[in-house]
Amino acid sequence: QLLEQRREDVFELRVGNLSPGDRCKVTISYVTELTTDGDDISFFLPTGVAPRYNPPTETDPLLCAGSLVAPVGLSLGLELAMPVPITGVRSETHAITVEQRDDPAVAHVTFRETYTHLTKDLVVLISLASAHPVQPRLVIEASESGSSVAMATVSPKLDYKPGTHEFVFIIDRSGSMSGSKIDSAREAMHLYLRSLPADCYFNIIGFGNWWSALFPSSVKYNSETLAMATKHIRSVDADFGGTEIFEPLAHALDQPPVPEYLRQVLVLTDGEVSNTQEVIAMVRKKLGQARVFALGLGDGASHELVEG
């Protein structure tokens, strides 16, 4: 058996040759950080890998022929051990059963049905009593072999000073966004456009095999430009072919800045590309010029790209 990491969030396991009727049991152990969702702690377990678009420059093509979703069901036995009492456990992706016994800081989670088809990623939200999940912590864990590891988490208090901003929205219009994902992108954009501050600049870029911008450069936000953007968003569809995200993102970051306005770039995408490292490296080089955020749409989105 050989477990290989193809991407930050994609692993490939080779089990060798099996004779007809043989069974092979594979145990994979890994460590991951739990994220926060508001005041809750979030546990995420991917159950499938969406097909990835491979740009011509990609030297390590990945998963270009159909979605990799196992044809069998998934059973779940999730043991939660928190430093403070657990007040609630819920999942918006799957029907689960939660059992708590003597220790209020421990809970056991299973699917309501014995097996669940692997059609969407599992997300479990854990609510804790009194202690805020992002307060400073020091956690020490010991393995069965006797070795120990410690992790410190600090949450500095940052003073936020409101300022003026330029907003650039980059919308994935590739074929993989068809259906509910492009619908979600349109709904999100309508909400964003009506939530922008009065004193700001904005622009909208759509991309696929090619890209196009609503305005040649960012424009002042007012009733006229809002009406133009609203009309444009109504016509947005998943009709731009492949997922060439590098060039439109680089274009947005390379544009001359609007004086006294900090650029904020928001990418709406399902993240189904294979050149994630190339894109992330480019963004990191240009971080001094702007802030970049990503909104992942749909099941199977690349967490490496969205969170990178």
JSON list of N, CA and C in Angstrom, two decimals, residues 130-165:
[
{"chain": "A", "resi": 130, "resn": "SER", "atom": "N", "xyz": [-20.15, 28.15, 27.99]},
{"chain": "A", "resi": 130, "resn": "SER", "atom": "CA", "xyz": [-19.41, 29.26, 28.58]},
{"chain": "A", "resi": 130, "resn": "SER", "atom": "C", "xyz": [-18.17, 29.67, 27.78]},
{"chain": "A", "resi": 131, "resn": "ALA", "atom": "N", "xyz": [-17.18, 28.81, 27.67]},
{"chain": "A", "resi": 131, "resn": "ALA", "atom": "CA", "xyz": [-15.92, 29.20, 27.04]},
{"chain": "A", "resi": 131, "resn": "ALA", "atom": "C", "xyz": [-16.11, 29.44, 25.55]},
{"chain": "A", "resi": 132, "resn": "HIS", "atom": "N", "xyz": [-15.57, 30.55, 25.08]},
{"chain": "A", "resi": 132, "resn": "HIS", "atom": "CA", "xyz": [-15.62, 30.86, 23.65]},
{"chain": "A", "resi": 132, "resn": "HIS", "atom": "C", "xyz": [-14.62, 30.00, 22.91]},
{"chain": "A", "resi": 133, "resn": "PRO", "atom": "N", "xyz": [-14.99, 29.41, 21.77]},
{"chain": "A", "resi": 133, "resn": "PRO", "atom": "CA", "xyz": [-14.09, 28.47, 21.09]},
{"chain": "A", "resi": 133, "resn": "PRO", "atom": "C", "xyz": [-12.77, 29.07, 20.61]},
{"chain": "A", "resi": 134, "resn": "VAL", "atom": "N", "xyz": [-12.71, 30.39, 20.47]},
{"chain": "A", "resi": 134, "resn": "VAL", "atom": "CA", "xyz": [-11.46, 30.97, 19.95]},
{"chain": "A", "resi": 134, "resn": "VAL", "atom": "C", "xyz": [-10.65, 31.65, 21.05]},
{"chain": "A", "resi": 135, "resn": "GLN", "atom": "N", "xyz": [-10.93, 31.36, 22.32]},
{"chain": "A", "resi": 135, "resn": "GLN", "atom": "CA", "xyz": [-10.10, 31.93, 23.37]},
{"chain": "A", "resi": 135, "resn": "GLN", "atom": "C", "xyz": [-8.75, 31.21, 23.39]},
{"chain": "A", "resi": 136, "resn": "PRO", "atom": "N", "xyz": [-7.70, 31.84, 23.93]},
{"chain": "A", "resi": 136, "resn": "PRO", "atom": "CA", "xyz": [-6.37, 31.21, 23.94]},
{"chain": "A", "resi": 136, "resn": "PRO", "atom": "C", "xyz": [-6.39, 29.85, 24.64]},
{"chain": "A", "resi": 137, "resn": "ARG", "atom": "N", "xyz": [-5.69, 28.87, 24.05]},
{"chain": "A", "resi": 137, "resn": "ARG", "atom": "CA", "xyz": [-5.67, 27.52, 24.62]},
{"chain": "A", "resi": 137, "resn": "ARG", "atom": "C", "xyz": [-4.29, 26.90, 24.44]},
{"chain": "A", "resi": 138, "resn": "LEU", "atom": "N", "xyz": [-3.98, 25.94, 25.32]},
{"chain": "A", "resi": 138, "resn": "LEU", "atom": "CA", "xyz": [-2.82, 25.08, 25.16]},
{"chain": "A", "resi": 138, "resn": "LEU", "atom": "C", "xyz": [-3.30, 23.65, 25.32]},
{"chain": "A", "resi": 139, "resn": "VAL", "atom": "N", "xyz": [-3.13, 22.86, 24.26]},
{"chain": "A", "resi": 139, "resn": "VAL", "atom": "CA", "xyz": [-3.61, 21.48, 24.25]},
{"chain": "A", "resi": 139, "resn": "VAL", "atom": "C", "xyz": [-2.41, 20.54, 24.16]},
{"chain": "A", "resi": 140, "resn": "ILE", "atom": "N", "xyz": [-2.38, 19.54, 25.04]},
{"chain": "A", "resi": 140, "resn": "ILE", "atom": "CA", "xyz": [-1.31, 18.53, 25.04]},
{"chain": "A", "resi": 140, "resn": "ILE", "atom": "C", "xyz": [-1.95, 17.16, 24.86]},
{"chain": "A", "resi": 141, "resn": "GLU", "atom": "N", "xyz": [-1.44, 16.40, 23.90]},
{"chain": "A", "resi": 141, "resn": "GLU", "atom": "CA", "xyz": [-1.98, 15.07, 23.64]},
{"chain": "A", "resi": 141, "resn": "GLU", "atom": "C", "xyz": [-0.83, 14.07, 23.63]},
{"chain": "A", "resi": 142, "resn": "ALA", "atom": "N", "xyz": [-1.12, 12.87, 24.15]},
{"chain": "A", "resi": 142, "resn": "ALA", "atom": "CA", "xyz": [-0.13, 11.79, 24.19]},
{"chain": "A", "resi": 142, "resn": "ALA", "atom": "C", "xyz": [-0.60, 10.65, 23.30]},
{"chain": "A", "resi": 143, "resn": "SER", "atom": "N", "xyz": [0.34, 10.06, 22.55]},
{"chain": "A", "resi": 143, "resn": "SER", "atom": "CA", "xyz": [0.02, 8.94, 21.69]},
{"chain": "A", "resi": 143, "resn": "SER", "atom": "C", "xyz": [0.18, 7.63, 22.45]},
{"chain": "A", "resi": 144, "resn": "GLU", "atom": "N", "xyz": [-0.24, 6.53, 21.82]},
{"chain": "A", "resi": 144, "resn": "GLU", "atom": "CA", "xyz": [-0.12, 5.22, 22.45]},
{"chain": "A", "resi": 144, "resn": "GLU", "atom": "C", "xyz": [1.34, 4.82, 22.61]},
{"chain": "A", "resi": 145, "resn": "SER", "atom": "N", "xyz": [2.22, 5.37, 21.77]},
{"chain": "A", "resi": 145, "resn": "SER", "atom": "CA", "xyz": [3.64, 5.04, 21.85]},
{"chain": "A", "resi": 145, "resn": "SER", "atom": "C", "xyz": [4.35, 5.80, 22.97]},
{"chain": "A", "resi": 146, "resn": "GLY", "atom": "N", "xyz": [3.66, 6.76, 23.58]},
{"chain": "A", "resi": 146, "resn": "GLY", "atom": "CA", "xyz": [4.25, 7.50, 24.68]},
{"chain": "A", "resi": 146, "resn": "GLY", "atom": "C", "xyz": [4.75, 8.88, 24.32]},
{"chain": "A", "resi": 147, "resn": "SER", "atom": "N", "xyz": [4.80, 9.20, 23.03]},
{"chain": "A", "resi": 147, "resn": "SER", "atom": "CA", "xyz": [5.23, 10.54, 22.63]},
{"chain": "A", "resi": 147, "resn": "SER", "atom": "C", "xyz": [4.10, 11.54, 22.85]},
{"chain": "A", "resi": 148, "resn": "SER", "atom": "N", "xyz": [4.45, 12.80, 23.00]},
{"chain": "A", "resi": 148, "resn": "SER", "atom": "CA", "xyz": [3.46, 13.84, 23.26]},
{"chain": "A", "resi": 148, "resn": "SER", "atom": "C", "xyz": [3.67, 15.01, 22.30]},
{"chain": "A", "resi": 149, "resn": "VAL", "atom": "N", "xyz": [2.60, 15.76, 22.10]},
{"chain": "A", "resi": 149, "resn": "VAL", "atom": "CA", "xyz": [2.67, 16.94, 21.26]},
{"chain": "A", "resi": 149, "resn": "VAL", "atom": "C", "xyz": [1.79, 18.02, 21.89]},
{"chain": "A", "resi": 150, "resn": "ALA", "atom": "N", "xyz": [2.21, 19.26, 21.78]},
{"chain": "A", "resi": 150, "resn": "ALA", "atom": "CA", "xyz": [1.45, 20.38, 22.33]},
{"chain": "A", "resi": 150, "resn": "ALA", "atom": "C", "xyz": [1.17, 21.39, 21.23]},
{"chain": "A", "resi": 151, "resn": "MET", "atom": "N", "xyz": [0.00, 22.02, 21.31]},
{"chain": "A", "resi": 151, "resn": "MET", "atom": "CA", "xyz": [-0.37, 23.06, 20.36]},
{"chain": "A", "resi": 151, "resn": "MET", "atom": "C", "xyz": [-0.95, 24.25, 21.11]},
{"chain": "A", "resi": 152, "resn": "ALA", "atom": "N", "xyz": [-0.41, 25.42, 20.85]},
{"chain": "A", "resi": 152, "resn": "ALA", "atom": "CA", "xyz": [-0.90, 26.65, 21.48]},
{"chain": "A", "resi": 152, "resn": "ALA", "atom": "C", "xyz": [-1.69, 27.46, 20.45]},
{"chain": "A", "resi": 153, "resn": "THR", "atom": "N", "xyz": [-2.84, 27.95, 20.88]},
{"chain": "A", "resi": 153, "resn": "THR", "atom": "CA", "xyz": [-3.68, 28.78, 20.04]},
{"chain": "A", "resi": 153, "resn": "THR", "atom": "C", "xyz": [-3.92, 30.11, 20.73]},
{"chain": "A", "resi": 154, "resn": "VAL", "atom": "N", "xyz": [-3.59, 31.19, 20.06]},
{"chain": "A", "resi": 154, "resn": "VAL", "atom": "CA", "xyz": [-3.80, 32.52, 20.63]},
{"chain": "A", "resi": 154, "resn": "VAL", "atom": "C", "xyz": [-4.76, 33.30, 19.74]},
{"chain": "A", "resi": 155, "resn": "SER", "atom": "N", "xyz": [-5.52, 34.17, 20.35]},
{"chain": "A", "resi": 155, "resn": "SER", "atom": "CA", "xyz": [-6.51, 34.97, 19.63]},
{"chain": "A", "resi": 155, "resn": "SER", "atom": "C", "xyz": [-6.30, 36.44, 19.97]},
{"chain": "A", "resi": 156, "resn": "PRO", "atom": "N", "xyz": [-5.43, 37.11, 19.26]},
{"chain": "A", "resi": 156, "resn": "PRO", "atom": "CA", "xyz": [-5.16, 38.52, 19.59]},
{"chain": "A", "resi": 156, "resn": "PRO", "atom": "C", "xyz": [-6.37, 39.40, 19.30]},
{"chain": "A", "resi": 157, "resn": "LYS", "atom": "N", "xyz": [-6.52, 40.45, 20.09]},
{"chain": "A", "resi": 157, "resn": "LYS", "atom": "CA", "xyz": [-7.57, 41.42, 19.86]},
{"chain": "A", "resi": 157, "resn": "LYS", "atom": "C", "xyz": [-7.03, 42.52, 18.95]},
{"chain": "A", "resi": 158, "resn": "LEU", "atom": "N", "xyz": [-7.66, 42.67, 17.80]},
{"chain": "A", "resi": 158, "resn": "LEU", "atom": "CA", "xyz": [-7.19, 43.64, 16.82]},
{"chain": "A", "resi": 158, "resn": "LEU", "atom": "C", "xyz": [-8.16, 44.82, 16.76]},
{"chain": "A", "resi": 159, "resn": "ASP", "atom": "N", "xyz": [-7.62, 46.00, 16.74]},
{"chain": "A", "resi": 159, "resn": "ASP", "atom": "CA", "xyz": [-8.43, 47.20, 16.62]},
{"chain": "A", "resi": 159, "resn": "ASP", "atom": "C", "xyz": [-8.73, 47.45, 15.15]},
{"chain": "A", "resi": 160, "resn": "TYR", "atom": "N", "xyz": [-10.00, 47.38, 14.80]},
{"chain": "A", "resi": 160, "resn": "TYR", "atom": "CA", "xyz": [-10.41, 47.59, 13.41]},
{"chain": "A", "resi": 160, "resn": "TYR", "atom": "C", "xyz": [-10.79, 49.05, 13.20]},
{"chain": "A", "resi": 161, "resn": "LYS", "atom": "N", "xyz": [-10.13, 49.67, 12.25]},
{"chain": "A", "resi": 161, "resn": "LYS", "atom": "CA", "xyz": [-10.43, 51.06, 11.93]},
{"chain": "A", "resi": 161, "resn": "LYS", "atom": "C", "xyz": [-11.10, 51.11, 10.56]},
{"chain": "A", "resi": 162, "resn": "PRO", "atom": "N", "xyz": [-12.37, 51.49, 10.52]},
{"chain": "A", "resi": 162, "resn": "PRO", "atom": "CA", "xyz": [-13.08, 51.55, 9.23]},
{"chain": "A", "resi": 162, "resn": "PRO", "atom": "C", "xyz": [-12.36, 52.47, 8.25]},
{"chain": "A", "resi": 163, "resn": "GLY", "atom": "N", "xyz": [-12.34, 52.05, 7.00]},
{"chain": "A", "resi": 163, "resn": "GLY", "atom": "CA", "xyz": [-11.70, 52.86, 5.97]},
{"chain": "A", "resi": 163, "resn": "GLY", "atom": "C", "xyz": [-12.51, 52.80, 4.69]},
{"chain": "A", "resi": 164, "resn": "THR", "atom": "N", "xyz": [-11.94, 53.31, 3.61]},
{"chain": "A", "resi": 164, "resn": "THR", "atom": "CA", "xyz": [-12.60, 53.26, 2.31]},
{"chain": "A", "resi": 164, "resn": "THR", "atom": "C", "xyz": [-12.01, 52.12, 1.50]},
{"chain": "A", "resi": 165, "resn": "HIS", "atom": "N", "xyz": [-12.86, 51.49, 0.68]},
{"chain": "A", "resi": 165, "resn": "HIS", "atom": "CA", "xyz": [-12.44, 50.25, 0.01]},
{"chain": "A", "resi": 165, "resn": "HIS", "atom": "C", "xyz": [-12.86, 50.23, -1.46]}
]
